[in-house]
Short mmCIF file of C-alpha atoms in Angstrom, two decimals:
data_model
loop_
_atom_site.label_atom_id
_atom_site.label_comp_id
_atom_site.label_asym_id
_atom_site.label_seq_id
_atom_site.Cartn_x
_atom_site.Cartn_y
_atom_site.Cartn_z
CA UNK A 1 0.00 0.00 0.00
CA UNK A 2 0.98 3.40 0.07
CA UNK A 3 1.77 5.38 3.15
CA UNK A 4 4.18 8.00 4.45
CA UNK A 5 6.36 8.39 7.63
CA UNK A 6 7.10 11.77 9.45
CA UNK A 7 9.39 11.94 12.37
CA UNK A 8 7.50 12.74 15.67
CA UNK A 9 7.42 16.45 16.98
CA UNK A 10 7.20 18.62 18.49
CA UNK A 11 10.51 19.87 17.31
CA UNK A 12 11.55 23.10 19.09
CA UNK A 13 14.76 25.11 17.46
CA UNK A 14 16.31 28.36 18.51
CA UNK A 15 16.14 31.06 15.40
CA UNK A 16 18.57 30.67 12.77
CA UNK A 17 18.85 27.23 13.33
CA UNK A 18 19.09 24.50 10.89
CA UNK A 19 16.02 22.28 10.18
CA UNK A 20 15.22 18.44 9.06
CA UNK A 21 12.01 17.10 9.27
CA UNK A 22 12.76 13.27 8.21
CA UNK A 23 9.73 11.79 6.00
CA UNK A 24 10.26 8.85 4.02
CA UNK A 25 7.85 6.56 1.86
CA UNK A 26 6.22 3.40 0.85
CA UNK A 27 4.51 3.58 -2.95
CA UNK A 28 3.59 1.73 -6.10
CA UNK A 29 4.63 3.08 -8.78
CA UNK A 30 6.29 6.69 -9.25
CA UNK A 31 4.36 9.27 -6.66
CA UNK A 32 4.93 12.72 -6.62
CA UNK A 33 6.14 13.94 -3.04
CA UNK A 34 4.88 16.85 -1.67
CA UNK A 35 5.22 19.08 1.29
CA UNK A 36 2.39 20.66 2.87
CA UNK A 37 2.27 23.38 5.87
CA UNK A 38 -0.53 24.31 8.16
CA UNK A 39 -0.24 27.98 10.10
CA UNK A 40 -1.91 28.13 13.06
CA UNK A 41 -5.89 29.08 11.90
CA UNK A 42 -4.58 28.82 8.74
CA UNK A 43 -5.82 25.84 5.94
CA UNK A 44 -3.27 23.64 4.36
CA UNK A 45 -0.77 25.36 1.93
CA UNK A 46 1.26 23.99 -0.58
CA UNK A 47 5.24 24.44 -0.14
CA UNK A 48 6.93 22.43 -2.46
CA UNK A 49 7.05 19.47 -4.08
CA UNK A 50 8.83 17.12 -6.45
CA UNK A 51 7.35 14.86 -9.04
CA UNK A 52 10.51 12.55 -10.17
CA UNK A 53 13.47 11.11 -8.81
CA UNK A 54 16.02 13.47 -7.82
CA UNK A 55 14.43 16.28 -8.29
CA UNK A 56 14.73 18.98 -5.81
CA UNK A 57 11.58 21.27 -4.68
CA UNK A 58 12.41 24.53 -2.91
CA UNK A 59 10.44 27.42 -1.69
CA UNK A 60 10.61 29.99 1.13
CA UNK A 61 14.04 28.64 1.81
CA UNK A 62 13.00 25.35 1.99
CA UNK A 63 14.23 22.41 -0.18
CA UNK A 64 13.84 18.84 0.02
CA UNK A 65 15.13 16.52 -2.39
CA UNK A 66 13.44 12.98 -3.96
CA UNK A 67 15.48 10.10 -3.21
CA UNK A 68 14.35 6.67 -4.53
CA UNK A 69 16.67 4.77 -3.57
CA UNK A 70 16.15 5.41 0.33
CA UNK A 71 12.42 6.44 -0.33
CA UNK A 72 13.20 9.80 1.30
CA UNK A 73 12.11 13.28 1.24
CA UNK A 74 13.62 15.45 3.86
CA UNK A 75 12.39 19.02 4.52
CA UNK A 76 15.55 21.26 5.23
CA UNK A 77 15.68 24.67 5.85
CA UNK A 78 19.27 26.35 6.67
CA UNK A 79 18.10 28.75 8.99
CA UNK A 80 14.26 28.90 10.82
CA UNK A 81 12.62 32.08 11.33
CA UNK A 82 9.63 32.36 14.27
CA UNK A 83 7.30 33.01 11.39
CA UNK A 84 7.99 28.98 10.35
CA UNK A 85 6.53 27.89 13.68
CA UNK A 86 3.63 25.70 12.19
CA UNK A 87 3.07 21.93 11.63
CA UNK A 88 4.28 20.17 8.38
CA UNK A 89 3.03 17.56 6.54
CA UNK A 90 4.67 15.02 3.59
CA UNK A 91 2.45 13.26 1.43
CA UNK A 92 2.40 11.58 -1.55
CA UNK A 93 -0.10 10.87 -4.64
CA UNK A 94 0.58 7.74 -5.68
CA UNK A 95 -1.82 8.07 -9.10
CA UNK A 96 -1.53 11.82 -8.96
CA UNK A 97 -5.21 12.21 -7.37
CA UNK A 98 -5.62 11.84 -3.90
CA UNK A 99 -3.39 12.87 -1.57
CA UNK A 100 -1.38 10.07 1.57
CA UNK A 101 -0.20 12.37 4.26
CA UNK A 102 2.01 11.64 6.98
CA UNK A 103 0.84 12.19 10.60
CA UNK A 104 2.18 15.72 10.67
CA UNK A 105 5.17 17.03 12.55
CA UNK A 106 4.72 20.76 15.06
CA UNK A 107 7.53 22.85 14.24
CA UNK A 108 8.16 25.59 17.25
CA UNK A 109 10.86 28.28 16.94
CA UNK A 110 11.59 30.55 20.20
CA UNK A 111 13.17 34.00 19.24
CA UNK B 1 -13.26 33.49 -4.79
CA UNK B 2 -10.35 33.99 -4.00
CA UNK B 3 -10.04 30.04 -2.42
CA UNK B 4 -12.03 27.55 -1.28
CA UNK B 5 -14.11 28.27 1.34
CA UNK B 6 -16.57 25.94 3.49
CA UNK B 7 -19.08 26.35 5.94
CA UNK B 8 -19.81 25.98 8.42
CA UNK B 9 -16.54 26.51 10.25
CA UNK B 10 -17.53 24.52 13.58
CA UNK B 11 -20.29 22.57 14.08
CA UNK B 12 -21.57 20.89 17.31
CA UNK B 13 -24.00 18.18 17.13
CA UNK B 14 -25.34 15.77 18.82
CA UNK B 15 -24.81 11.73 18.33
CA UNK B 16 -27.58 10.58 16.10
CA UNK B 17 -28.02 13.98 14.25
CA UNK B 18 -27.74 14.64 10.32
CA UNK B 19 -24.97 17.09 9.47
CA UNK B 20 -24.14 18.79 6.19
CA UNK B 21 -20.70 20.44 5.41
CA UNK B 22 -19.85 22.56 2.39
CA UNK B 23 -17.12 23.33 0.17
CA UNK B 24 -17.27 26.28 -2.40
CA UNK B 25 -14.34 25.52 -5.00
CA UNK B 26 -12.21 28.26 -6.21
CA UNK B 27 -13.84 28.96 -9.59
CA UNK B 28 -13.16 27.16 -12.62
CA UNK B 29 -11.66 24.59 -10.54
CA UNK B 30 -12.76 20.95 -11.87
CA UNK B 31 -11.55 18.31 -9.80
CA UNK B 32 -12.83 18.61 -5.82
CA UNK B 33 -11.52 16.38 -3.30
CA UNK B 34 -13.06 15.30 0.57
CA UNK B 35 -10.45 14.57 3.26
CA UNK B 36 -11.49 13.65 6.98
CA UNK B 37 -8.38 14.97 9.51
CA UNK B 38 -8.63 13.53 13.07
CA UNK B 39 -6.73 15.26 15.92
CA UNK B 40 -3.14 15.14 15.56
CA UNK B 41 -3.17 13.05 12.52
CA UNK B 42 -2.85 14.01 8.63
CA UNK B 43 -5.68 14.12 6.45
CA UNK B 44 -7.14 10.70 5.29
CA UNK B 45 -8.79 11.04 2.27
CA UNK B 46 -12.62 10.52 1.87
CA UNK B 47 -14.03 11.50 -1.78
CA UNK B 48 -13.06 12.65 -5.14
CA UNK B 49 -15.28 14.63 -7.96
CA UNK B 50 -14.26 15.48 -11.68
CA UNK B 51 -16.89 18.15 -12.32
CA UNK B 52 -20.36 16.86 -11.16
CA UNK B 53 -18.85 12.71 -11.35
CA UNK B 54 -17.88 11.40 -7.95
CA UNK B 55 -15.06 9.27 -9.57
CA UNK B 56 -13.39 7.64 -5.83
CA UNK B 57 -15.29 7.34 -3.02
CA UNK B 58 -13.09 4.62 -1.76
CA UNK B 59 -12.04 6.26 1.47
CA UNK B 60 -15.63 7.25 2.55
CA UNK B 61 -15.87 5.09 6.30
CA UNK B 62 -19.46 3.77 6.16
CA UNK B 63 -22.52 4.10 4.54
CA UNK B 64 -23.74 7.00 6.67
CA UNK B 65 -21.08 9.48 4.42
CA UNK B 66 -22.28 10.58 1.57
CA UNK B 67 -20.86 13.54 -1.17
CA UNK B 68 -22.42 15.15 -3.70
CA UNK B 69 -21.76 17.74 -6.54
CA UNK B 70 -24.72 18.31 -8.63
CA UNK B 71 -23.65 20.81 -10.41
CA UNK B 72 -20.13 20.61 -10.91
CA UNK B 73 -19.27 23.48 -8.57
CA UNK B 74 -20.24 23.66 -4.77
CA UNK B 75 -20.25 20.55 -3.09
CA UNK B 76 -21.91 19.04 -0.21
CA UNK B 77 -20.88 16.43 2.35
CA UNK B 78 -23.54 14.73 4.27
CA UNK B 79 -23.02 12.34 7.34
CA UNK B 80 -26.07 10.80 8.89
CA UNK B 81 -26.73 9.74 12.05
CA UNK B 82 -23.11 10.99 13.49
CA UNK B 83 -21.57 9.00 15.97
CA UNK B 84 -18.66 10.58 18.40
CA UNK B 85 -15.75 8.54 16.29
CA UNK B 86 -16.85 10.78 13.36
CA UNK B 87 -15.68 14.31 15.53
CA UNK B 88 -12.71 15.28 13.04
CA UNK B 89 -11.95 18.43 10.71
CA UNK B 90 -13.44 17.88 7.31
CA UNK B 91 -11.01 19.29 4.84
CA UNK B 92 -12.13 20.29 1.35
CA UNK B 93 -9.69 20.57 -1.40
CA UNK B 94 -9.67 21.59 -5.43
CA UNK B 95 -7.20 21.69 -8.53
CA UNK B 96 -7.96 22.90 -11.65
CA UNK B 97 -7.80 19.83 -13.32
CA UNK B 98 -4.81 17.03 -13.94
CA UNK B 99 -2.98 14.98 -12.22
CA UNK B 100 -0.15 17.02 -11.64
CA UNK B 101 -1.83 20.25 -10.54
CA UNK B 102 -1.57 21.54 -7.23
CA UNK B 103 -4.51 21.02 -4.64
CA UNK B 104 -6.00 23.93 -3.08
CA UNK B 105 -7.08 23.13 0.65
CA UNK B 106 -9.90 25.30 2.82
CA UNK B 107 -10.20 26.42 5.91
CA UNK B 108 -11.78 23.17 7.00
CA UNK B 109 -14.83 22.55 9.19
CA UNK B 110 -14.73 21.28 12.85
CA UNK B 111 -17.16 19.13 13.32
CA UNK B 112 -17.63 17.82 17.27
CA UNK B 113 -19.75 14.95 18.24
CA UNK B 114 -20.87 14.96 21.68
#
């Protein structure tokens, strides 16, 4: 089946720190790997995502990069900003229609 | 709109009662998708619609759910007789059309179950 692993939260980081949020994967086929994040009172927002093998999806200074062969798809971010305290979802669409999310993991960042 | 909006945002009802929860897709929008997130978890999905067809309704957790789209625009999601296991958010979702195309989510709507 398909189905997707987040490490468990919360994860707390001092500003300017250096982020990984650890997500890997098990699919049929070729999914596309997203990540979603959810602000507090906020809906679900798309941040990046990656639709073949090594390819790399980046936004807001966030990258994460699709690894096959380990069935990975980190979220990295080289230095976290208060503003990025929210909780982050992978997921993956195994036939490109609906979306598997992971559980979720809270991000907090203390200024 | 601007996005996808639902309504209502929180709803409180009590076990045994009929509940309806809607999702108004950002326009033009084709394909509309139902997802059910319990507390703490990710969202698990429920439905799927191309236009007014209801194309997946593989994830839908007992008869009692039920989704329409009559039209091919606003949608409706309609659990009967709600037990407490069914207190979640219900998340509504839409893309303009393919596969690859990104999914819009809502605001979602609290539904609680006492």
């Amino acid at each position: 089946g398909n189905s997707v692993t987040q490490m468990e939260g919360p994860v707390t980081l001092s500003e300017e720190a250096f982020l990984t949020i650890n997500c890997t994967y098990t699919a049929t086929g070729y999914p596309s790997l997203f990540w979603y994040v959810q602000y507090p009172g906020e809906g679900l927002q798309l941040l990046l995502k990656a639709t073949k093998a090594d390819d790399k999806g980046s936004n807001k200074g966030f990258e994460a990069t699709y690894r096959k062969e380990t069935t990975s798809f980190h979220l990295e971010k080289g230095s976290v900003q208060v503003s990025d305290s929210a909780v982050y979802f992978c997921a993956l669409t195994p036939y490109g229609n609906k979306l598997v999310f992971g559980a979720g993991t809270i991000l907090r960042v203390k200024s | 709109g601007a996005g996808v909006s639902q309504s209502p945002r929180y709803k409180v009802a009590k076990r045994g009662q009929d509940v309806a929860l809607r999702c108004d897709p950002i326009s033009g929008h084709v394909s509309l998708f139902w997802y059910q997130q319990a507390l703490g978890q990710g969202p698990e999905f429920l439905t799927y619609f191309q236009n007014e067809a209801q194309l997946d309704k593989s994830g839908l957790p007992s008869d009692r759910f039920f989704a329409e789209r009559p039209e091919g625009s606003v949608s409706t999601l309609k659990i009967q007789r709600t037990q407490q296991e069914d207190s979640a958010v219900y998340l509504c979702a839409t893309r303009v059309r393919g596969a690859g195309e990104t999914q819009y989510f809502g605001p979602g709507t609290r539904l609680l179950v006492l």
